[in-house]
Amino acid sequence: MSISRRIIAVTAFLILVFAVIPILIAVSGRKDFYYTLSSVALLSMASAGVWLTFHIGRINIGQGAYALMGGYVSAILVMSYGVSFWWTLPLAGLFCALASILIGLPILRLRGVYFAMVTLVLTEVARLLALALPVTQGAKGITSIPVEVFGLTLVPDFTMMENPRIAFYYLSVALMTACFALMHRLVNSRIGHICMSLQQNEELASSIGINIAQIRVIAYAISSFLGGLAGAVFVAATQSVYPSSFTVADSINFMLNCFLGGLGYVFGPMLGTLVLYFGWNLLFETGRFQLLIYSALMIALMLVLPNGLLSLGTLRKER
Amino acid sequence: MEQVVANGLYLGAQYALVALGLTLIFGLMNVLNFAHGQMYVLGGFITYAVYGQLGLPFVVAVIASGITLAIIGGFMERFLFRTVIRRSHREESTMLLAAATAFFFDAVILLIFGEKQRGVPKIVKGVFNDFGIILPYDRILVGLLAGAIILGFILFMKYTKPGRAMRALAQDRMAAQLMGVEVNRYTMIGFALGAMLAGFVGGLLATITGINSGIGGPISIKAFMMIMIGGAGVVSGAIAGGFILGMMESVGLTVLRQYGDVTYLVIFAALMVFLSIRPNGLMGKPWG
């Protein structure tokens, strides 16, 4: 894609999410879409993290653990220490990144299904820890988290906004845009190519002098940072966090989003999340057949496009 | 203490049977079958329908569960997994397919059998009470049946032609193909066999714990843990993993009871430490 076409695509995307969608929502009066779309934006950020671990050749089913961790870190900092909500976002991300370095150093040595299953177990561990630790207040969770923001003038003040949902929409979409821009940059950078080489053959990469342990941990830490950040914003948007806020099902969904969009495409997780989330909600009309139709469609999609939705474009080129 | 060991052995026999099917499918095609727990639930409901509703003998019901699941498994391999593996660039894509089939089974089970917990009449009455062990007779019978099926499976894999072909496939697919093993046929048989084991154990356990449509997912996670402990794709590893998890659960529930509901937290944490020391489990091949 040439540079001018890329600029046009980016501008079109920005106009779409920051102007067209809010106008459409205002016209149609469907205010609930603000919430759904911010959820999609946040979930796609967490999925982008999972996608990055796919990029180094690891199947990550543990993003739910970091989303939950980020949510709790943010909630506890706001509730117990009175830290401003805006500061808790990067802090939650960094906390998750640090935790993921500690956890990742041993478990990133695992490959294939072993890594997949350990991360799956990690999600369960996070949930059980949240139930057992005193600071997380067990199954009751932490509720009515205030999101009043004073001090920082650059960012919109939620209490002043007519509808906090709109503020959260802009916040999550802005974060998502930044996240995917960075991901795109990262994947097309030197580190991104090294990650690619890890995905293809770790021994070979290591034999030509790449510090594979370091690259793996860096990629995993970035992935967990995104998970924690998304979790923190999500918790602020819903103003509550429970041990069941992010469970194994969420971890699996993050992974499915990546598959559905296409593992070979940076923007795969974004599209995958949008399609899965809206697909599920649209099928709500079908009542008790919702899960049946949803899963049947997913199987059919997998049979037709096993390399993800975005492989449609390359399919045409190959012909 | 004897009680704890007896419970652990009984649980372990069930778990080993679940893990065997999963590890067989994994060893043959490198597919992590997310739908394994749902297959188990389906097996349980078929036994419920045949034994509990129609009133046919229990043995018939369990065999019906096994055969139905074998047929379903065969079809899944032939029409879903084989196509996706052939057309996909990355073999991880089968995980989306497996997860989608798991949802699909969940939906089908929910539509056909409803969300209620179902139980069937006891197969044998009475309780064994000796040597400090209290164990109902039906549990002993089910445990022995599970042990017999495991033994039969090992003998089948060891001494028959299909068994040998499948072991060859699991070791080295390419080499097996060059030696004239019909890869497609035996992969399908293997998948069917794995599904059949899930059906059997579902049928067996329906008589004791009953069956309900929501337990598929948790069962799958437990089965994943067992094959991680033992090593993925290895028959002996699955059996060892099943018994070890059964024991840990049984011991953990007794010893850790005073600290609240932390048994699984401890098991999970121990598992993660264990795997970072021994990444292939007890007996796994390098890099599964």
PDB file of C-alpha atoms in Angstrom, chain B residues 1-283:
ATOM      1  CA  MET B   1      -6.037 -41.865  55.326  1.00  0.00           C
ATOM      2  CA  GLU B   2      -7.202 -45.121  53.664  1.00  0.00           C
ATOM      3  CA  GLN B   3     -10.389 -43.327  52.793  1.00  0.00           C
ATOM      4  CA  VAL B   4      -8.465 -40.540  51.087  1.00  0.00           C
ATOM      5  CA  VAL B   5      -6.419 -43.023  49.040  1.00  0.00           C
ATOM      6  CA  ALA B   6      -9.515 -44.973  48.019  1.00  0.00           C
ATOM      7  CA  ASN B   7     -11.276 -41.803  46.913  1.00  0.00           C
ATOM      8  CA  GLY B   8      -8.181 -40.738  45.001  1.00  0.00           C
ATOM      9  CA  LEU B   9      -7.940 -44.062  43.186  1.00  0.00           C
ATOM     10  CA  TYR B  10     -11.591 -43.981  42.267  1.00  0.00           C
ATOM     11  CA  LEU B  11     -11.383 -40.381  40.979  1.00  0.00           C
ATOM     12  CA  GLY B  12      -8.115 -41.155  39.223  1.00  0.00           C
ATOM     13  CA  ALA B  13      -9.580 -44.017  37.211  1.00  0.00           C
ATOM     14  CA  GLN B  14     -12.328 -41.714  35.890  1.00  0.00           C
ATOM     15  CA  TYR B  15      -9.933 -38.895  35.164  1.00  0.00           C
ATOM     16  CA  ALA B  16      -7.446 -41.172  33.416  1.00  0.00           C
ATOM     17  CA  LEU B  17     -10.178 -42.329  31.064  1.00  0.00           C
ATOM     18  CA  VAL B  18     -11.064 -38.741  30.133  1.00  0.00           C
ATOM     19  CA  ALA B  19      -7.411 -37.823  29.660  1.00  0.00           C
ATOM     20  CA  LEU B  20      -6.714 -40.890  27.514  1.00  0.00           C
ATOM     21  CA  GLY B  21      -9.196 -39.845  24.848  1.00  0.00           C
ATOM     22  CA  LEU B  22      -7.888 -36.287  24.812  1.00  0.00           C
ATOM     23  CA  THR B  23      -4.262 -37.342  24.608  1.00  0.00           C
ATOM     24  CA  LEU B  24      -4.994 -39.827  21.804  1.00  0.00           C
ATOM     25  CA  ILE B  25      -6.569 -37.130  19.671  1.00  0.00           C
ATOM     26  CA  PHE B  26      -3.752 -34.749  20.487  1.00  0.00           C
ATOM     27  CA  GLY B  27      -1.021 -37.269  19.749  1.00  0.00           C
ATOM     28  CA  LEU B  28      -2.493 -38.213  16.391  1.00  0.00           C
ATOM     29  CA  MET B  29      -3.388 -34.834  14.961  1.00  0.00           C
ATOM     30  CA  ASN B  30      -1.930 -32.179  17.208  1.00  0.00           C
ATOM     31  CA  VAL B  31      -5.422 -30.917  17.911  1.00  0.00           C
ATOM     32  CA  LEU B  32      -6.329 -29.723  21.380  1.00  0.00           C
ATOM     33  CA  ASN B  33      -9.909 -30.918  21.519  1.00  0.00           C
ATOM     34  CA  PHE B  34     -11.766 -28.228  23.455  1.00  0.00           C
ATOM     35  CA  ALA B  35     -14.982 -30.165  22.933  1.00  0.00           C
ATOM     36  CA  HIS B  36     -13.812 -33.147  24.953  1.00  0.00           C
ATOM     37  CA  GLY B  37     -15.765 -32.181  28.068  1.00  0.00           C
ATOM     38  CA  GLN B  38     -18.874 -31.654  25.979  1.00  0.00           C
ATOM     39  CA  MET B  39     -18.418 -35.126  24.462  1.00  0.00           C
ATOM     40  CA  TYR B  40     -18.316 -36.472  27.996  1.00  0.00           C
ATOM     41  CA  VAL B  41     -21.552 -34.669  28.849  1.00  0.00           C
ATOM     42  CA  LEU B  42     -23.182 -35.982  25.686  1.00  0.00           C
ATOM     43  CA  GLY B  43     -22.163 -39.511  26.635  1.00  0.00           C
ATOM     44  CA  GLY B  44     -23.688 -39.010  30.063  1.00  0.00           C
ATOM     45  CA  PHE B  45     -26.976 -37.797  28.622  1.00  0.00           C
ATOM     46  CA  ILE B  46     -27.183 -40.718  26.206  1.00  0.00           C
ATOM     47  CA  THR B  47     -26.799 -43.103  29.125  1.00  0.00           C
ATOM     48  CA  TYR B  48     -29.420 -41.096  31.006  1.00  0.00           C
ATOM     49  CA  ALA B  49     -31.809 -41.431  28.070  1.00  0.00           C
ATOM     50  CA  VAL B  50     -31.206 -45.127  27.399  1.00  0.00           C
ATOM     51  CA  TYR B  51     -30.858 -46.395  30.985  1.00  0.00           C
ATOM     52  CA  GLY B  52     -32.820 -43.841  32.965  1.00  0.00           C
ATOM     53  CA  GLN B  53     -35.668 -43.107  30.541  1.00  0.00           C
ATOM     54  CA  LEU B  54     -36.011 -46.190  28.337  1.00  0.00           C
ATOM     55  CA  GLY B  55     -35.111 -48.580  31.126  1.00  0.00           C
ATOM     56  CA  LEU B  56     -32.685 -50.718  29.126  1.00  0.00           C
ATOM     57  CA  PRO B  57     -29.781 -52.426  30.974  1.00  0.00           C
ATOM     58  CA  PHE B  58     -26.944 -50.193  32.120  1.00  0.00           C
ATOM     59  CA  VAL B  59     -24.326 -51.972  30.005  1.00  0.00           C
ATOM     60  CA  VAL B  60     -26.353 -51.362  26.852  1.00  0.00           C
ATOM     61  CA  ALA B  61     -26.617 -47.697  27.752  1.00  0.00           C
ATOM     62  CA  VAL B  62     -22.873 -47.243  28.265  1.00  0.00           C
ATOM     63  CA  ILE B  63     -22.111 -49.050  25.018  1.00  0.00           C
ATOM     64  CA  ALA B  64     -24.684 -46.898  23.227  1.00  0.00           C
ATOM     65  CA  SER B  65     -22.948 -43.784  24.612  1.00  0.00           C
ATOM     66  CA  GLY B  66     -19.588 -45.014  23.401  1.00  0.00           C
ATOM     67  CA  ILE B  67     -20.764 -45.922  19.917  1.00  0.00           C
ATOM     68  CA  THR B  68     -22.729 -42.712  19.378  1.00  0.00           C
ATOM     69  CA  LEU B  69     -19.740 -40.627  20.403  1.00  0.00           C
ATOM     70  CA  ALA B  70     -17.435 -42.707  18.193  1.00  0.00           C
ATOM     71  CA  ILE B  71     -19.644 -41.979  15.194  1.00  0.00           C
ATOM     72  CA  ILE B  72     -19.801 -38.272  16.045  1.00  0.00           C
ATOM     73  CA  GLY B  73     -16.025 -38.189  16.521  1.00  0.00           C
ATOM     74  CA  GLY B  74     -15.421 -39.888  13.194  1.00  0.00           C
ATOM     75  CA  PHE B  75     -17.618 -37.386  11.386  1.00  0.00           C
ATOM     76  CA  MET B  76     -15.947 -34.459  13.162  1.00  0.00           C
ATOM     77  CA  GLU B  77     -12.538 -35.572  11.998  1.00  0.00           C
ATOM     78  CA  ARG B  78     -13.599 -36.376   8.456  1.00  0.00           C
ATOM     79  CA  PHE B  79     -15.645 -33.285   7.682  1.00  0.00           C
ATOM     80  CA  LEU B  80     -14.341 -30.580  10.014  1.00  0.00           C
ATOM     81  CA  PHE B  81     -10.797 -31.028  11.267  1.00  0.00           C
ATOM     82  CA  ARG B  82      -9.360 -32.630   8.157  1.00  0.00           C
ATOM     83  CA  THR B  83     -10.674 -29.834   5.940  1.00  0.00           C
ATOM     84  CA  VAL B  84      -9.424 -27.071   8.186  1.00  0.00           C
ATOM     85  CA  ILE B  85      -5.992 -28.640   8.686  1.00  0.00           C
ATOM     86  CA  ARG B  86      -5.626 -29.006   4.933  1.00  0.00           C
ATOM     87  CA  ARG B  87      -6.654 -25.448   4.115  1.00  0.00           C
ATOM     88  CA  SER B  88      -5.163 -23.457   6.962  1.00  0.00           C
ATOM     89  CA  HIS B  89      -1.722 -21.866   6.999  1.00  0.00           C
ATOM     90  CA  ARG B  90      -1.220 -22.444  10.703  1.00  0.00           C
ATOM     91  CA  GLU B  91      -2.206 -25.530  12.582  1.00  0.00           C
ATOM     92  CA  GLU B  92      -3.346 -23.503  15.594  1.00  0.00           C
ATOM     93  CA  SER B  93      -6.443 -22.631  13.572  1.00  0.00           C
ATOM     94  CA  THR B  94      -7.929 -25.940  14.644  1.00  0.00           C
ATOM     95  CA  MET B  95      -8.301 -24.437  18.129  1.00  0.00           C
ATOM     96  CA  LEU B  96     -10.975 -22.035  16.879  1.00  0.00           C
ATOM     97  CA  LEU B  97     -12.716 -24.957  15.222  1.00  0.00           C
ATOM     98  CA  ALA B  98     -12.473 -27.054  18.388  1.00  0.00           C
ATOM     99  CA  ALA B  99     -13.834 -24.195  20.511  1.00  0.00           C
ATOM    100  CA  ALA B 100     -16.668 -23.644  18.038  1.00  0.00           C
ATOM    101  CA  THR B 101     -17.582 -27.343  18.151  1.00  0.00           C
ATOM    102  CA  ALA B 102     -17.536 -27.145  21.944  1.00  0.00           C
ATOM    103  CA  PHE B 103     -20.066 -24.276  21.821  1.00  0.00           C
ATOM    104  CA  PHE B 104     -22.086 -26.194  19.259  1.00  0.00           C
ATOM    105  CA  PHE B 105     -22.299 -29.294  21.452  1.00  0.00           C
ATOM    106  CA  ASP B 106     -23.195 -27.110  24.424  1.00  0.00           C
ATOM    107  CA  ALA B 107     -26.046 -25.610  22.442  1.00  0.00           C
ATOM    108  CA  VAL B 108     -27.282 -28.964  21.164  1.00  0.00           C
ATOM    109  CA  ILE B 109     -27.157 -30.556  24.621  1.00  0.00           C
ATOM    110  CA  LEU B 110     -28.994 -27.592  26.117  1.00  0.00           C
ATOM    111  CA  LEU B 111     -31.710 -27.719  23.452  1.00  0.00           C
ATOM    112  CA  ILE B 112     -32.263 -31.464  23.596  1.00  0.00           C
ATOM    113  CA  PHE B 113     -31.784 -32.287  27.285  1.00  0.00           C
ATOM    114  CA  GLY B 114     -32.412 -28.964  29.017  1.00  0.00           C
ATOM    115  CA  GLU B 115     -30.425 -27.328  31.795  1.00  0.00           C
ATOM    116  CA  LYS B 116     -31.562 -29.526  34.703  1.00  0.00           C
ATOM    117  CA  GLN B 117     -29.253 -31.780  36.677  1.00  0.00           C
ATOM    118  CA  ARG B 118     -30.172 -35.357  35.703  1.00  0.00           C
ATOM    119  CA  GLY B 119     -29.590 -38.523  37.665  1.00  0.00           C
ATOM    120  CA  VAL B 120     -30.231 -42.189  37.012  1.00  0.00           C
ATOM    121  CA  PRO B 121     -31.145 -45.021  39.409  1.00  0.00           C
ATOM    122  CA  LYS B 122     -28.223 -46.649  41.214  1.00  0.00           C
ATOM    123  CA  ILE B 123     -26.797 -49.681  39.447  1.00  0.00           C
ATOM    124  CA  VAL B 124     -25.878 -51.535  42.653  1.00  0.00           C
ATOM    125  CA  LYS B 125     -27.134 -50.786  46.138  1.00  0.00           C
ATOM    126  CA  GLY B 126     -25.205 -50.971  49.367  1.00  0.00           C
ATOM    127  CA  VAL B 127     -22.022 -49.563  50.832  1.00  0.00           C
ATOM    128  CA  PHE B 128     -18.644 -51.185  51.336  1.00  0.00           C
ATOM    129  CA  ASN B 129     -17.492 -50.517  54.903  1.00  0.00           C
ATOM    130  CA  ASP B 130     -14.302 -52.243  56.020  1.00  0.00           C
ATOM    131  CA  PHE B 131     -10.612 -51.529  56.666  1.00  0.00           C
ATOM    132  CA  GLY B 132     -11.568 -47.958  57.597  1.00  0.00           C
ATOM    133  CA  ILE B 133     -12.897 -47.297  54.127  1.00  0.00           C
ATOM    134  CA  ILE B 134     -16.471 -46.313  53.351  1.00  0.00           C
ATOM    135  CA  LEU B 135     -17.233 -46.566  49.657  1.00  0.00           C
ATOM    136  CA  PRO B 136     -20.590 -47.280  47.961  1.00  0.00           C
ATOM    137  CA  TYR B 137     -20.571 -50.434  45.864  1.00  0.00           C
ATOM    138  CA  ASP B 138     -21.600 -48.621  42.712  1.00  0.00           C
ATOM    139  CA  ARG B 139     -18.515 -46.429  42.956  1.00  0.00           C
ATOM    140  CA  ILE B 140     -16.325 -49.500  43.283  1.00  0.00           C
ATOM    141  CA  LEU B 141     -18.033 -51.099  40.293  1.00  0.00           C
ATOM    142  CA  VAL B 142     -17.674 -47.959  38.162  1.00  0.00           C
ATOM    143  CA  GLY B 143     -14.041 -47.610  39.202  1.00  0.00           C
ATOM    144  CA  LEU B 144     -13.359 -51.224  38.244  1.00  0.00           C
ATOM    145  CA  LEU B 145     -15.180 -50.797  34.916  1.00  0.00           C
ATOM    146  CA  ALA B 146     -13.096 -47.723  34.178  1.00  0.00           C
ATOM    147  CA  GLY B 147      -9.956 -49.679  35.024  1.00  0.00           C
ATOM    148  CA  ALA B 148     -11.052 -52.483  32.711  1.00  0.00           C
ATOM    149  CA  ILE B 149     -11.661 -50.047  29.846  1.00  0.00           C
ATOM    150  CA  ILE B 150      -8.242 -48.482  30.404  1.00  0.00           C
ATOM    151  CA  LEU B 151      -6.659 -51.944  30.356  1.00  0.00           C
ATOM    152  CA  GLY B 152      -8.570 -52.854  27.203  1.00  0.00           C
ATOM    153  CA  PHE B 153      -7.430 -49.641  25.556  1.00  0.00           C
ATOM    154  CA  ILE B 154      -3.778 -50.285  26.404  1.00  0.00           C
ATOM    155  CA  LEU B 155      -3.986 -53.838  25.072  1.00  0.00           C
ATOM    156  CA  PHE B 156      -5.692 -52.561  21.926  1.00  0.00           C
ATOM    157  CA  MET B 157      -2.975 -49.986  21.322  1.00  0.00           C
ATOM    158  CA  LYS B 158      -0.256 -52.499  22.050  1.00  0.00           C
ATOM    159  CA  TYR B 159      -1.274 -55.644  20.210  1.00  0.00           C
ATOM    160  CA  THR B 160      -3.657 -54.868  17.357  1.00  0.00           C
ATOM    161  CA  LYS B 161      -2.905 -53.587  13.879  1.00  0.00           C
ATOM    162  CA  PRO B 162      -4.873 -50.312  14.180  1.00  0.00           C
ATOM    163  CA  GLY B 163      -3.261 -49.740  17.574  1.00  0.00           C
ATOM    164  CA  ARG B 164       0.192 -50.181  16.144  1.00  0.00           C
ATOM    165  CA  ALA B 165      -0.642 -47.914  13.199  1.00  0.00           C
ATOM    166  CA  MET B 166      -1.848 -45.182  15.561  1.00  0.00           C
ATOM    167  CA  ARG B 167       1.240 -45.417  17.722  1.00  0.00           C
ATOM    168  CA  ALA B 168       3.364 -45.097  14.600  1.00  0.00           C
ATOM    169  CA  LEU B 169       1.332 -42.044  13.524  1.00  0.00           C
ATOM    170  CA  ALA B 170       1.792 -40.386  16.890  1.00  0.00           C
ATOM    171  CA  GLN B 171       5.540 -40.940  16.790  1.00  0.00           C
ATOM    172  CA  ASP B 172       6.196 -39.667  13.299  1.00  0.00           C
ATOM    173  CA  ARG B 173       3.436 -38.956  10.856  1.00  0.00           C
ATOM    174  CA  MET B 174       5.639 -38.756   7.791  1.00  0.00           C
ATOM    175  CA  ALA B 175       7.573 -41.932   8.528  1.00  0.00           C
ATOM    176  CA  ALA B 176       4.348 -43.821   9.212  1.00  0.00           C
ATOM    177  CA  GLN B 177       2.946 -42.672   5.895  1.00  0.00           C
ATOM    178  CA  LEU B 178       6.086 -43.828   4.078  1.00  0.00           C
ATOM    179  CA  MET B 179       5.757 -47.252   5.714  1.00  0.00           C
ATOM    180  CA  GLY B 180       2.352 -47.597   4.131  1.00  0.00           C
ATOM    181  CA  VAL B 181       0.079 -46.603   7.023  1.00  0.00           C
ATOM    182  CA  GLU B 182      -3.151 -45.164   5.706  1.00  0.00           C
ATOM    183  CA  VAL B 183      -2.885 -41.850   7.513  1.00  0.00           C
ATOM    184  CA  ASN B 184      -6.383 -40.560   6.858  1.00  0.00           C
ATOM    185  CA  ARG B 185      -8.162 -43.717   7.875  1.00  0.00           C
ATOM    186  CA  TYR B 186      -6.247 -44.197  11.109  1.00  0.00           C
ATOM    187  CA  THR B 187      -6.506 -40.552  12.101  1.00  0.00           C
ATOM    188  CA  MET B 188     -10.256 -40.884  11.766  1.00  0.00           C
ATOM    189  CA  ILE B 189     -10.303 -44.117  13.763  1.00  0.00           C
ATOM    190  CA  GLY B 190      -8.164 -42.462  16.431  1.00  0.00           C
ATOM    191  CA  PHE B 191     -10.469 -39.474  16.724  1.00  0.00           C
ATOM    192  CA  ALA B 192     -13.475 -41.787  16.928  1.00  0.00           C
ATOM    193  CA  LEU B 193     -11.745 -43.863  19.600  1.00  0.00           C
ATOM    194  CA  GLY B 194     -10.885 -40.774  21.657  1.00  0.00           C
ATOM    195  CA  ALA B 195     -14.480 -39.594  21.448  1.00  0.00           C
ATOM    196  CA  MET B 196     -15.690 -43.077  22.374  1.00  0.00           C
ATOM    197  CA  LEU B 197     -13.641 -43.046  25.582  1.00  0.00           C
ATOM    198  CA  ALA B 198     -15.229 -39.708  26.486  1.00  0.00           C
ATOM    199  CA  GLY B 199     -18.639 -41.262  25.844  1.00  0.00           C
ATOM    200  CA  PHE B 200     -17.859 -44.280  28.040  1.00  0.00           C
ATOM    201  CA  VAL B 201     -16.693 -42.256  31.001  1.00  0.00           C
ATOM    202  CA  GLY B 202     -19.661 -39.901  30.644  1.00  0.00           C
ATOM    203  CA  GLY B 203     -21.969 -42.880  30.737  1.00  0.00           C
ATOM    204  CA  LEU B 204     -20.216 -44.413  33.730  1.00  0.00           C
ATOM    205  CA  LEU B 205     -20.178 -41.243  35.788  1.00  0.00           C
ATOM    206  CA  ALA B 206     -23.796 -40.384  35.016  1.00  0.00           C
ATOM    207  CA  THR B 207     -24.753 -43.121  37.488  1.00  0.00           C
ATOM    208  CA  ILE B 208     -22.794 -41.525  40.315  1.00  0.00           C
ATOM    209  CA  THR B 209     -22.535 -37.769  40.038  1.00  0.00           C
ATOM    210  CA  GLY B 210     -25.432 -37.364  37.635  1.00  0.00           C
ATOM    211  CA  ILE B 211     -25.053 -35.187  34.602  1.00  0.00           C
ATOM    212  CA  ASN B 212     -25.778 -31.580  33.746  1.00  0.00           C
ATOM    213  CA  SER B 213     -25.214 -29.531  30.650  1.00  0.00           C
ATOM    214  CA  GLY B 214     -22.892 -26.978  32.252  1.00  0.00           C
ATOM    215  CA  ILE B 215     -19.998 -29.195  33.321  1.00  0.00           C
ATOM    216  CA  GLY B 216     -18.410 -29.713  29.892  1.00  0.00           C
ATOM    217  CA  GLY B 217     -16.034 -26.763  30.103  1.00  0.00           C
ATOM    218  CA  PRO B 218     -14.668 -27.498  33.603  1.00  0.00           C
ATOM    219  CA  ILE B 219     -14.161 -31.160  32.637  1.00  0.00           C
ATOM    220  CA  SER B 220     -12.153 -30.073  29.589  1.00  0.00           C
ATOM    221  CA  ILE B 221      -9.914 -27.904  31.764  1.00  0.00           C
ATOM    222  CA  LYS B 222      -9.313 -30.758  34.186  1.00  0.00           C
ATOM    223  CA  ALA B 223      -8.477 -33.051  31.275  1.00  0.00           C
ATOM    224  CA  PHE B 224      -6.003 -30.477  29.927  1.00  0.00           C
ATOM    225  CA  MET B 225      -4.316 -30.374  33.319  1.00  0.00           C
ATOM    226  CA  MET B 226      -4.001 -34.136  33.453  1.00  0.00           C
ATOM    227  CA  ILE B 227      -2.324 -34.406  30.095  1.00  0.00           C
ATOM    228  CA  MET B 228      -0.015 -31.537  31.050  1.00  0.00           C
ATOM    229  CA  ILE B 229       1.056 -33.387  34.189  1.00  0.00           C
ATOM    230  CA  GLY B 230       1.687 -36.612  32.334  1.00  0.00           C
ATOM    231  CA  GLY B 231       2.884 -35.194  29.039  1.00  0.00           C
ATOM    232  CA  ALA B 232       0.684 -34.548  26.004  1.00  0.00           C
ATOM    233  CA  GLY B 233       0.274 -37.291  23.437  1.00  0.00           C
ATOM    234  CA  VAL B 234       1.579 -40.123  25.624  1.00  0.00           C
ATOM    235  CA  VAL B 235      -0.783 -42.861  26.792  1.00  0.00           C
ATOM    236  CA  SER B 236       1.101 -43.722  29.981  1.00  0.00           C
ATOM    237  CA  GLY B 237       1.365 -40.007  30.761  1.00  0.00           C
ATOM    238  CA  ALA B 238      -2.391 -39.530  30.520  1.00  0.00           C
ATOM    239  CA  ILE B 239      -3.014 -42.401  32.914  1.00  0.00           C
ATOM    240  CA  ALA B 240      -0.403 -41.113  35.346  1.00  0.00           C
ATOM    241  CA  GLY B 241      -1.791 -37.581  35.070  1.00  0.00           C
ATOM    242  CA  GLY B 242      -5.314 -38.779  35.745  1.00  0.00           C
ATOM    243  CA  PHE B 243      -4.348 -40.667  38.873  1.00  0.00           C
ATOM    244  CA  ILE B 244      -2.094 -37.868  40.130  1.00  0.00           C
ATOM    245  CA  LEU B 245      -4.836 -35.259  39.742  1.00  0.00           C
ATOM    246  CA  GLY B 246      -7.348 -37.584  41.363  1.00  0.00           C
ATOM    247  CA  MET B 247      -5.020 -38.101  44.321  1.00  0.00           C
ATOM    248  CA  MET B 248      -4.182 -34.409  44.641  1.00  0.00           C
ATOM    249  CA  GLU B 249      -7.852 -33.497  44.672  1.00  0.00           C
ATOM    250  CA  SER B 250      -8.676 -36.151  47.204  1.00  0.00           C
ATOM    251  CA  VAL B 251      -5.759 -35.288  49.496  1.00  0.00           C
ATOM    252  CA  GLY B 252      -6.132 -31.542  48.985  1.00  0.00           C
ATOM    253  CA  LEU B 253      -9.817 -31.511  49.892  1.00  0.00           C
ATOM    254  CA  THR B 254      -8.987 -33.283  53.159  1.00  0.00           C
ATOM    255  CA  VAL B 255      -5.792 -31.512  54.182  1.00  0.00           C
ATOM    256  CA  LEU B 256      -6.567 -27.973  53.069  1.00  0.00           C
ATOM    257  CA  ARG B 257     -10.157 -27.903  54.228  1.00  0.00           C
ATOM    258  CA  GLN B 258      -9.439 -25.663  57.212  1.00  0.00           C
ATOM    259  CA  TYR B 259      -7.988 -22.943  54.945  1.00  0.00           C
ATOM    260  CA  GLY B 260     -11.168 -22.599  52.922  1.00  0.00           C
ATOM    261  CA  ASP B 261     -11.677 -23.300  49.267  1.00  0.00           C
ATOM    262  CA  VAL B 262      -8.044 -23.194  48.154  1.00  0.00           C
ATOM    263  CA  THR B 263      -7.425 -26.754  46.921  1.00  0.00           C
ATOM    264  CA  TYR B 264      -7.567 -25.830  43.274  1.00  0.00           C
ATOM    265  CA  LEU B 265      -5.502 -22.713  43.769  1.00  0.00           C
ATOM    266  CA  VAL B 266      -2.762 -24.849  45.311  1.00  0.00           C
ATOM    267  CA  ILE B 267      -3.025 -27.485  42.563  1.00  0.00           C
ATOM    268  CA  PHE B 268      -2.844 -24.839  39.826  1.00  0.00           C
ATOM    269  CA  ALA B 269       0.119 -23.095  41.404  1.00  0.00           C
ATOM    270  CA  ALA B 270       1.928 -26.408  41.914  1.00  0.00           C
ATOM    271  CA  LEU B 271       1.239 -27.284  38.288  1.00  0.00           C
ATOM    272  CA  MET B 272       2.722 -24.047  37.011  1.00  0.00           C
ATOM    273  CA  VAL B 273       5.858 -24.503  39.095  1.00  0.00           C
ATOM    274  CA  PHE B 274       6.111 -28.128  38.003  1.00  0.00           C
ATOM    275  CA  LEU B 275       5.783 -27.246  34.327  1.00  0.00           C
ATOM    276  CA  SER B 276       8.400 -24.521  34.472  1.00  0.00           C
ATOM    277  CA  ILE B 277      10.828 -27.103  35.858  1.00  0.00           C
ATOM    278  CA  ARG B 278       9.702 -29.909  33.587  1.00  0.00           C
ATOM    279  CA  PRO B 279       8.139 -28.372  30.457  1.00  0.00           C
ATOM    280  CA  ASN B 280       7.084 -31.676  28.865  1.00  0.00           C
ATOM    281  CA  GLY B 281       5.342 -33.125  31.862  1.00  0.00           C
ATOM    282  CA  LEU B 282       6.344 -36.469  33.312  1.00  0.00           C
ATOM    283  CA  MET B 283       6.674 -38.470  30.113  1.00  0.00           C
TER     284      MET B 283
END
